[in-house]
CSV table of C-alpha atoms and ligand atoms in Angstrom, one decimal:
chain,number,residue,atom,x,y,z
G,1,MET,CA,71.3,118.1,139.4
G,2,ARG,CA,71.6,120.5,136.5
G,3,ILE,CA,75.2,120.0,135.4
G,4,MET,CA,74.8,122.7,132.8
G,5,ASP,CA,74.8,125.3,135.4
G,6,HIS,CA,78.3,124.2,136.3
G,7,THR,CA,80.0,123.8,132.9
G,8,ASP,CA,82.9,126.1,133.8
G,9,ASP,CA,83.7,124.2,136.8
G,10,ILE,CA,83.5,120.8,135.0
G,11,GLN,CA,85.6,122.0,132.1
G,12,ALA,CA,88.2,123.4,134.6
G,13,GLY,CA,88.2,120.2,136.6
G,14,LEU,CA,88.7,117.9,133.5
G,15,MET,CA,91.4,120.1,132.0
G,16,ALA,CA,93.3,120.2,135.2
G,17,TRP,CA,93.0,116.5,135.7
G,18,TYR,CA,94.3,116.0,132.0
G,19,GLU,CA,97.2,118.3,132.5
G,20,THR,CA,98.3,116.0,135.5
G,21,ASN,CA,97.3,112.6,134.2
G,22,ARG,CA,97.5,112.6,130.4
G,23,ARG,CA,99.6,109.8,128.9
G,24,ASP,CA,102.4,111.0,126.6
G,25,LEU,CA,101.4,109.5,123.2
G,26,PRO,CA,103.0,110.2,119.9
G,27,TRP,CA,99.9,111.7,118.3
G,28,ARG,CA,99.5,114.1,121.2
G,29,ARG,CA,102.7,115.8,120.2
G,30,THR,CA,101.2,117.1,116.9
G,31,THR,CA,98.3,119.0,115.5
G,32,ASP,CA,99.0,117.7,112.0
G,33,PRO,CA,95.6,116.7,110.7
G,34,TYR,CA,97.0,113.8,108.7
G,35,SER,CA,98.7,112.3,111.8
G,36,ILE,CA,95.5,112.9,113.9
G,37,TRP,CA,93.4,111.2,111.3
G,38,ILE,CA,95.6,108.1,111.2
G,39,SER,CA,95.8,107.9,114.9
G,40,GLU,CA,92.0,108.2,115.3
G,41,VAL,CA,91.2,105.6,112.7
G,42,ILE,CA,93.8,103.1,114.2
G,43,LEU,CA,92.5,103.7,117.8
G,44,GLN,CA,88.8,103.2,116.9
G,45,GLN,CA,88.9,99.4,117.6
G,46,THR,CA,92.3,99.1,119.0
G,47,ARG,CA,94.0,99.3,122.5
G,48,ILE,CA,96.5,102.2,122.9
G,49,ASP,CA,99.5,99.9,123.5
G,50,GLN,CA,98.9,98.0,120.3
G,51,GLY,CA,97.8,101.1,118.4
G,52,ARG,CA,100.9,103.1,119.2
G,53,ASP,CA,103.3,100.6,117.4
G,54,TYR,CA,101.0,100.6,114.3
G,55,TYR,CA,100.8,104.3,114.4
G,56,LEU,CA,104.5,104.7,114.3
G,57,ARG,CA,104.9,102.1,111.7
G,58,PHE,CA,102.2,103.5,109.4
G,59,THR,CA,103.2,107.2,109.7
G,60,GLY,CA,106.9,106.1,109.4
G,61,ARG,CA,106.2,104.5,106.0
G,62,PHE,CA,103.6,107.0,104.9
G,63,PRO,CA,104.4,110.4,106.6
G,64,ASP,CA,101.9,112.4,104.8
G,65,VAL,CA,98.8,112.2,102.7
G,66,GLY,CA,100.7,112.3,99.4
G,67,SER,CA,102.9,109.2,100.2
G,68,LEU,CA,99.7,107.3,101.4
G,69,ALA,CA,97.9,108.2,98.2
G,70,ARG,CA,100.7,106.8,96.0
G,71,ALA,CA,100.7,103.4,97.9
G,72,GLY,CA,99.4,100.1,96.7
G,73,GLU,CA,96.5,98.7,98.5
G,74,GLU,CA,98.4,95.4,99.4
G,75,GLU,CA,101.2,97.3,101.1
G,76,VAL,CA,98.7,99.3,103.1
G,77,LEU,CA,96.8,96.1,104.1
G,78,ARG,CA,100.0,94.5,105.1
G,79,LEU,CA,101.0,97.3,107.5
G,80,TRP,CA,97.5,96.9,108.9
G,81,GLN,CA,97.7,93.2,109.3
G,82,GLY,CA,96.7,92.0,112.8
G,83,LEU,CA,94.7,95.2,113.5
G,84,GLY,CA,91.4,93.8,112.2
G,85,TYR,CA,88.5,95.8,110.6
G,86,TYR,CA,90.5,95.9,107.5
G,87,ARG,CA,88.0,98.1,105.7
G,88,ARG,CA,89.5,100.9,107.7
G,89,ALA,CA,92.8,100.5,105.9
G,90,SER,CA,91.1,100.4,102.5
G,91,ASN,CA,89.2,103.6,103.3
G,92,LEU,CA,92.3,105.4,104.5
G,93,LEU,CA,93.8,104.7,101.2
G,94,LYS,CA,90.7,105.7,99.2
G,95,ALA,CA,90.3,109.0,101.3
G,96,ALA,CA,94.1,109.9,100.8
G,97,ARG,CA,93.7,109.6,97.1
G,98,ILE,CA,90.7,111.8,97.1
G,99,ILE,CA,92.5,114.4,99.3
G,100,HIS,CA,95.5,114.1,96.9
G,101,GLU,CA,93.6,114.5,93.7
G,102,THR,CA,90.7,116.8,94.8
G,103,PHE,CA,92.3,118.9,97.5
G,104,ASN,CA,95.8,118.9,96.2
G,105,ASP,CA,97.2,117.3,99.4
G,106,ARG,CA,95.6,120.0,101.6
G,107,PHE,CA,93.6,118.3,104.4
G,108,PRO,CA,90.0,119.5,104.3
G,109,ASP,CA,89.1,121.6,107.3
G,110,THR,CA,85.3,121.7,107.2
G,111,TRP,CA,82.7,119.2,108.5
G,112,GLU,CA,81.0,119.0,105.1
G,113,SER,CA,84.1,118.0,103.2
G,114,LEU,CA,85.4,115.7,105.8
G,115,VAL,CA,82.4,113.5,106.2
G,116,THR,CA,82.1,112.9,102.5
G,117,LEU,CA,85.5,111.0,102.6
G,118,PRO,CA,85.4,107.3,102.9
G,119,GLY,CA,85.6,105.9,106.4
G,120,ILE,CA,85.4,109.5,108.1
G,121,GLY,CA,82.2,109.6,110.2
G,122,ASP,CA,81.1,112.0,112.9
G,123,TYR,CA,83.7,110.9,115.4
G,124,THR,CA,86.8,111.1,113.2
G,125,ALA,CA,85.7,114.4,111.7
G,126,ALA,CA,85.1,115.9,115.1
G,127,ALA,CA,88.5,114.7,116.3
G,128,ILE,CA,90.3,116.1,113.3
G,129,LEU,CA,88.5,119.4,113.4
G,130,SER,CA,88.9,120.1,117.0
G,131,ILE,CA,92.5,118.8,117.6
G,132,ALA,CA,94.1,119.9,114.3
G,133,PHE,CA,91.9,123.0,113.4
G,134,GLY,CA,90.7,124.2,116.9
G,135,LYS,CA,86.9,123.9,115.9
G,136,PRO,CA,84.4,123.3,118.5
G,137,TYR,CA,83.1,119.9,117.5
G,138,PRO,CA,82.6,117.3,120.4
G,139,VAL,CA,84.0,113.9,119.9
G,140,VAL,CA,81.7,111.1,121.1
G,141,ASP,CA,83.4,107.7,121.6
G,142,GLY,CA,82.6,105.1,124.3
G,143,ASN,CA,84.6,106.9,127.0
G,144,VAL,CA,82.8,110.3,126.3
G,145,VAL,CA,79.4,108.5,126.3
G,146,ARG,CA,80.1,107.0,129.7
G,147,VAL,CA,81.4,110.2,131.3
G,148,VAL,CA,78.6,112.4,129.9
G,149,ALA,CA,75.9,109.9,130.7
G,150,ARG,CA,77.2,109.7,134.4
G,151,LEU,CA,77.6,113.4,134.8
G,152,THR,CA,74.2,114.3,133.3
G,153,GLY,CA,72.4,111.2,134.6
G,154,LEU,CA,70.9,110.5,131.1
G,155,GLU,CA,69.1,107.3,131.2
G,156,ILE,CA,68.3,106.9,127.5
G,157,PRO,CA,70.2,104.0,126.0
G,158,ALA,CA,73.3,105.4,124.5
G,159,ASP,CA,73.6,103.1,121.5
G,160,THR,CA,70.3,104.4,120.0
G,161,THR,CA,70.2,107.3,117.5
G,162,ASP,CA,68.3,109.4,120.0
G,163,GLY,CA,70.6,108.6,122.9
G,164,ARG,CA,73.7,109.4,120.9
G,165,LYS,CA,72.1,112.7,119.8
G,166,GLN,CA,71.4,113.6,123.4
G,167,ILE,CA,74.9,112.8,124.5
G,168,ARG,CA,76.5,114.6,121.7
G,169,SER,CA,74.3,117.8,122.5
G,170,ALA,CA,75.4,117.5,126.2
G,171,ALA,CA,79.0,117.0,125.3
G,172,HIS,CA,78.8,120.1,123.0
G,173,ARG,CA,77.4,122.1,125.8
G,174,LEU,CA,80.1,121.0,128.2
G,175,MET,CA,82.9,121.7,125.8
G,176,ASP,CA,85.5,124.3,126.4
G,177,ARG,CA,85.2,126.4,123.2
G,178,GLN,CA,88.6,128.1,123.7
G,179,GLN,CA,90.5,124.8,123.6
G,180,PRO,CA,88.2,122.2,121.9
G,181,GLY,CA,90.9,119.9,120.9
G,182,THR,CA,92.5,119.7,124.3
G,183,PHE,CA,89.0,119.4,126.0
G,184,ASN,CA,88.0,116.5,123.7
G,185,GLN,CA,91.2,114.8,124.5
G,186,ALA,CA,90.8,115.5,128.3
G,187,ILE,CA,87.3,114.0,128.4
G,188,MET,CA,88.3,110.8,126.5
G,189,GLU,CA,91.3,110.3,128.7
G,190,PHE,CA,89.3,110.9,131.8
G,191,GLY,CA,86.8,108.2,130.7
G,192,ALA,CA,89.7,105.8,129.8
G,193,LEU,CA,91.7,106.2,133.0
G,194,HIS,CA,89.4,107.6,135.8
G,195,CYS,CA,85.7,107.3,135.1
G,196,LYS,CA,86.1,103.6,133.9
G,197,PRO,CA,83.4,101.2,133.1
G,198,ILE,CA,84.2,99.2,136.2
G,199,ARG,CA,85.3,100.7,139.5
G,200,PRO,CA,85.5,104.3,138.5
G,201,ASP,CA,87.4,106.2,141.2
G,202,CYS,CA,84.5,108.3,142.4
G,203,GLN,CA,86.1,109.0,145.8
G,204,HIS,CA,89.0,111.0,144.3
G,205,CYS,CA,87.0,112.5,141.4
G,206,ILE,CA,87.6,116.2,140.5
G,207,VAL,CA,84.0,116.6,139.2
G,208,GLN,CA,82.3,114.4,141.8
G,209,ARG,CA,80.2,117.3,143.3
G,210,HIS,CA,78.6,117.8,139.8
G,211,CYS,CA,78.0,114.2,139.0
G,212,SER,CA,74.4,113.1,138.8
G,213,ALA,CA,75.1,109.4,138.8
G,214,PHE,CA,77.2,109.8,141.9
G,215,GLU,CA,74.6,111.7,143.7
G,216,SER,CA,71.7,109.3,142.7
G,217,GLY,CA,73.9,106.1,143.4
G,218,LYS,CA,73.4,105.0,139.7
G,219,VAL,CA,77.1,105.0,138.7
G,220,THR,CA,77.2,101.3,137.8
G,221,GLU,CA,73.9,101.6,135.9
G,222,LEU,CA,75.1,104.3,133.5
G,223,PRO,CA,75.4,104.5,130.6
G,224,VAL,CA,72.3,102.5,129.8
G,225,ARG,CA,72.9,100.1,126.9
G,226,ASN,CA,70.5,98.0,124.8
G,227,PRO,CA,71.0,94.2,125.4
G,228,LYS,CA,74.0,93.0,123.4
G,229,GLN,CA,73.3,91.3,120.0
G,230,GLU,CA,74.1,87.7,119.8
G,231,PRO,CA,77.3,87.1,117.7
G,232,ARG,CA,76.8,85.5,114.3
G,233,ILE,CA,78.2,81.9,114.3
G,234,ARG,CA,80.0,80.8,111.1
G,235,TYR,CA,81.7,77.5,110.2
G,236,PHE,CA,84.6,77.6,107.9
G,237,HIS,CA,86.4,74.7,106.1
G,238,TYR,CA,89.7,75.6,104.7
G,239,PHE,CA,91.6,73.8,101.9
G,240,VAL,CA,95.4,74.0,102.4
G,241,ILE,CA,96.4,73.0,99.0
G,242,LEU,CA,100.1,71.9,98.7
G,243,LEU,CA,101.1,71.8,95.0
G,244,PRO,CA,103.3,69.0,94.1
G,245,GLY,CA,106.3,69.5,91.7
G,246,THR,CA,106.7,72.9,93.0
G,247,THR,CA,109.0,74.3,95.6
G,248,GLY,CA,106.4,74.0,98.3
G,249,GLN,CA,103.8,76.4,96.8
G,250,ILE,CA,100.5,76.7,98.7
G,251,VAL,CA,97.4,78.1,97.2
G,252,LEU,CA,95.9,81.4,98.5
G,253,ARG,CA,92.8,83.1,97.5
G,254,LYS,CA,91.9,86.8,97.6
G,255,ARG,CA,88.7,87.6,99.4
G,256,LEU,CA,86.7,89.8,97.1
G,257,THR,CA,83.2,89.7,98.5
G,258,ARG,CA,81.8,92.4,100.9
G,259,ASP,CA,82.5,90.4,104.1
G,260,ILE,CA,85.0,90.3,106.8
G,261,TRP,CA,88.6,90.5,105.5
G,262,GLU,CA,87.8,92.1,102.3
G,263,ASN,CA,90.8,92.1,100.0
G,264,LEU,CA,92.9,90.0,102.4
G,265,TYR,CA,94.2,86.5,101.4
G,266,ASP,CA,93.2,83.2,103.0
G,267,PHE,CA,92.8,79.7,101.5
G,268,PRO,CA,90.0,78.4,99.3
G,269,MET,CA,87.2,77.4,101.5
G,270,ILE,CA,83.7,76.2,102.0
G,271,GLU,CA,81.4,77.9,104.5
G,272,SER,CA,78.5,75.8,105.8
G,273,ARG,CA,75.8,75.9,108.4
G,274,SER,CA,77.6,73.4,110.7
G,275,LEU,CA,80.9,71.8,110.8
G,276,LEU,CA,81.4,69.1,108.2
G,277,THR,CA,83.5,65.9,108.0
G,278,GLU,CA,85.7,65.0,105.0
G,279,LYS,CA,82.9,62.9,103.6
G,280,GLN,CA,80.2,65.6,103.9
G,281,LEU,CA,82.6,68.1,102.3
G,282,ARG,CA,83.2,66.0,99.3
G,283,LYS,CA,79.3,65.9,98.7
G,284,HIS,CA,79.0,69.7,99.3
G,285,PRO,CA,77.8,71.6,96.3
G,286,GLU,CA,80.6,74.1,96.5
G,287,PHE,CA,83.3,71.3,96.7
G,288,PRO,CA,85.9,72.5,94.0
G,289,GLU,CA,85.1,71.2,90.6
G,290,SER,CA,88.9,70.6,90.0
G,291,PHE,CA,89.0,68.3,93.1
G,292,ARG,CA,86.2,66.2,91.7
G,293,GLU,CA,87.9,65.8,88.4
G,294,THR,CA,90.9,64.1,89.8
G,295,VAL,CA,91.4,62.1,93.0
G,296,VAL,CA,92.8,64.4,95.6
G,297,GLU,CA,93.8,63.3,99.1
G,298,LEU,CA,91.9,65.3,101.7
G,299,SER,CA,93.0,64.9,105.3
G,300,GLU,CA,91.5,66.8,108.2
G,301,MET,CA,94.0,68.5,110.3
G,302,LYS,CA,93.8,68.2,114.0
G,303,GLY,CA,91.5,70.4,115.9
G,304,ILE,CA,88.7,72.8,115.5
G,305,HIS,CA,89.8,76.4,115.9
G,306,CYS,CA,87.6,79.1,117.4
G,307,HIS,CA,88.3,82.7,116.2
G,308,MET,CA,86.4,85.4,117.9
G,309,LEU,CA,85.5,88.7,116.1
G,310,SER,CA,83.5,91.4,117.8
G,311,HIS,CA,80.3,90.3,116.1
G,312,GLN,CA,81.1,87.0,114.8
G,313,HIS,CA,82.5,83.6,116.1
G,314,LEU,CA,84.2,81.5,113.5
G,315,TYR,CA,84.6,77.8,114.0
G,316,VAL,CA,87.4,76.6,111.6
G,317,LYS,CA,88.6,73.3,110.3
G,318,TYR,CA,91.7,73.0,108.0
G,319,PHE,CA,91.9,70.1,105.4
G,320,LEU,CA,95.3,69.3,103.9
G,321,VAL,CA,94.8,68.6,100.2
G,322,ARG,CA,97.4,66.6,98.3
G,323,ILE,CA,97.2,66.4,94.5
G,324,PRO,CA,98.8,63.4,92.7
G,325,ALA,CA,100.5,65.5,90.1
G,326,PRO,CA,100.4,69.2,89.1
G,327,SER,CA,99.1,68.5,85.6
G,328,LYS,CA,96.3,66.6,87.1
G,329,ILE,CA,94.4,69.7,88.4
G,330,LYS,CA,93.0,72.8,86.8
G,331,ILE,CA,93.7,75.7,89.1
G,332,PRO,CA,90.8,78.2,89.2
G,333,LEU,CA,91.7,81.8,88.2
G,334,ASN,CA,91.3,83.2,91.6
G,335,TRP,CA,93.6,80.6,93.3
G,336,ILE,CA,97.2,81.9,93.6
G,337,PRO,CA,100.0,79.5,94.1
G,338,VAL,CA,102.5,81.2,96.4
G,339,SER,CA,106.0,80.0,97.4
G,340,PRO,CA,106.9,80.2,101.1
G,341,GLU,CA,109.4,83.1,100.6
G,342,ARG,CA,106.6,85.2,98.9
G,343,MET,CA,104.0,84.5,101.5
G,344,ARG,CA,104.8,87.6,103.5
G,345,ASP,CA,103.9,89.9,100.5
G,346,TYR,CA,100.3,89.0,100.9
G,347,PRO,CA,98.1,90.6,103.6
G,348,MET,CA,96.3,87.9,105.6
G,349,PRO,CA,93.9,87.9,108.6
G,350,ARG,CA,95.3,87.0,111.9
G,351,LEU,CA,93.6,83.5,111.7
G,352,ILE,CA,95.7,82.6,108.8
G,353,THR,CA,99.0,84.0,110.0
G,354,ARG,CA,98.5,82.1,113.2
G,355,PHE,CA,97.9,79.0,111.1
G,356,PHE,CA,101.3,79.4,109.5
G,357,GLU,CA,102.9,80.2,112.8
G,358,LYS,CA,101.7,76.8,114.1
G,359,ASN,CA,102.7,75.1,110.9
G,360,ARG,CA,106.0,76.7,110.2
G,361,ALA,CA,107.3,73.7,108.1
G,362,MET,CA,104.7,74.6,105.5
G,363,MET,CA,106.3,78.1,105.2
G,364,GLY,CA,109.9,76.5,105.0
G,365,ASN,CA,110.3,77.8,108.7
G,366,LYS,CA,110.1,81.4,107.3
G,367,THR,CA,107.4,82.8,109.6
L,401,LIG,S1,81.9,110.8,140.3
L,401,LIG,FE1,82.4,108.8,139.6
L,401,LIG,S2,80.9,108.4,138.0
L,401,LIG,FE2,80.9,110.6,138.4
L,401,LIG,S3,82.3,111.5,136.9
L,401,LIG,FE3,83.5,111.0,138.7
L,401,LIG,S4,84.4,109.1,138.5
L,401,LIG,FE4,82.7,109.3,137.0
């Protein structure tokens, strides 16, 4: 079936479907490029229900690019806490500062200037240009890939460079050039609510008569994907260090390496190739020097915690560290003693906030 002979019909069908079925979401009530940008970045890896609250909080605190540009990174990360993929938040801040300094707070409206900003790739640039500036750039997210692959019957894996190129080109040809922003939102919403990954409602589909996958009985086979990569398995051993002679201070550490949770705070830790016992930890080459110099009490807390990220599975043990007296230990420079009432000032990954939720007494019941 040559769907490109029926683009007018498909556009009209998707636009009519959107008019009736669209969800009323806060970022759909604006064409402000800053708000569109924030919403698209939040929604990249987040469910709409969860994303809506973050969007409202974020744009409430930072209503425009200038206010975001002037913010400190820790405040931005704290607002982002719980959303994951924290590099998105750091990139938002970097890009806001560039827009503030280089473009005098005017949001760039060309492809070339947008894609040079940190964290803005093809998808986000297309969303901003089409929705905020009415320019005909097709967005290609997972929902669009699915709808286009099914409508066109494309059988090339959509997660390859060539597959994505072909999907983008088909999406571009399908696009309503008079209303590119609305069309992009219509096709994404149609994929999210109607042409779903499992059990799409083909019987009541407005574009069924133009759908190659429906005609050939390949709806469940499309889009074609490469086999999933195995997740990376990692083993973390956290030291929960309670400092004696203080008002219940606990040691945090800023994660500075290019890894998950960059610039967030967790505890000093050792990562190894398998889970270790207390005895094995003490012999580990990365066992903190300051622990060796004095006799610290190390007790393994109950349970092994499994924390799933999209491409990594973490197996985590916590070890409570008691130090005989504060003067007996040299605190390394990147260890930060934090009192329970200041704990909220530090952006942390969900794994660590969950640890505190379960161990409220350590926070003086302030979680
Ligand atoms: S007929 Fe089914 S597979 Fe084709 S576009 Fe409609 S819902 Fe999607």
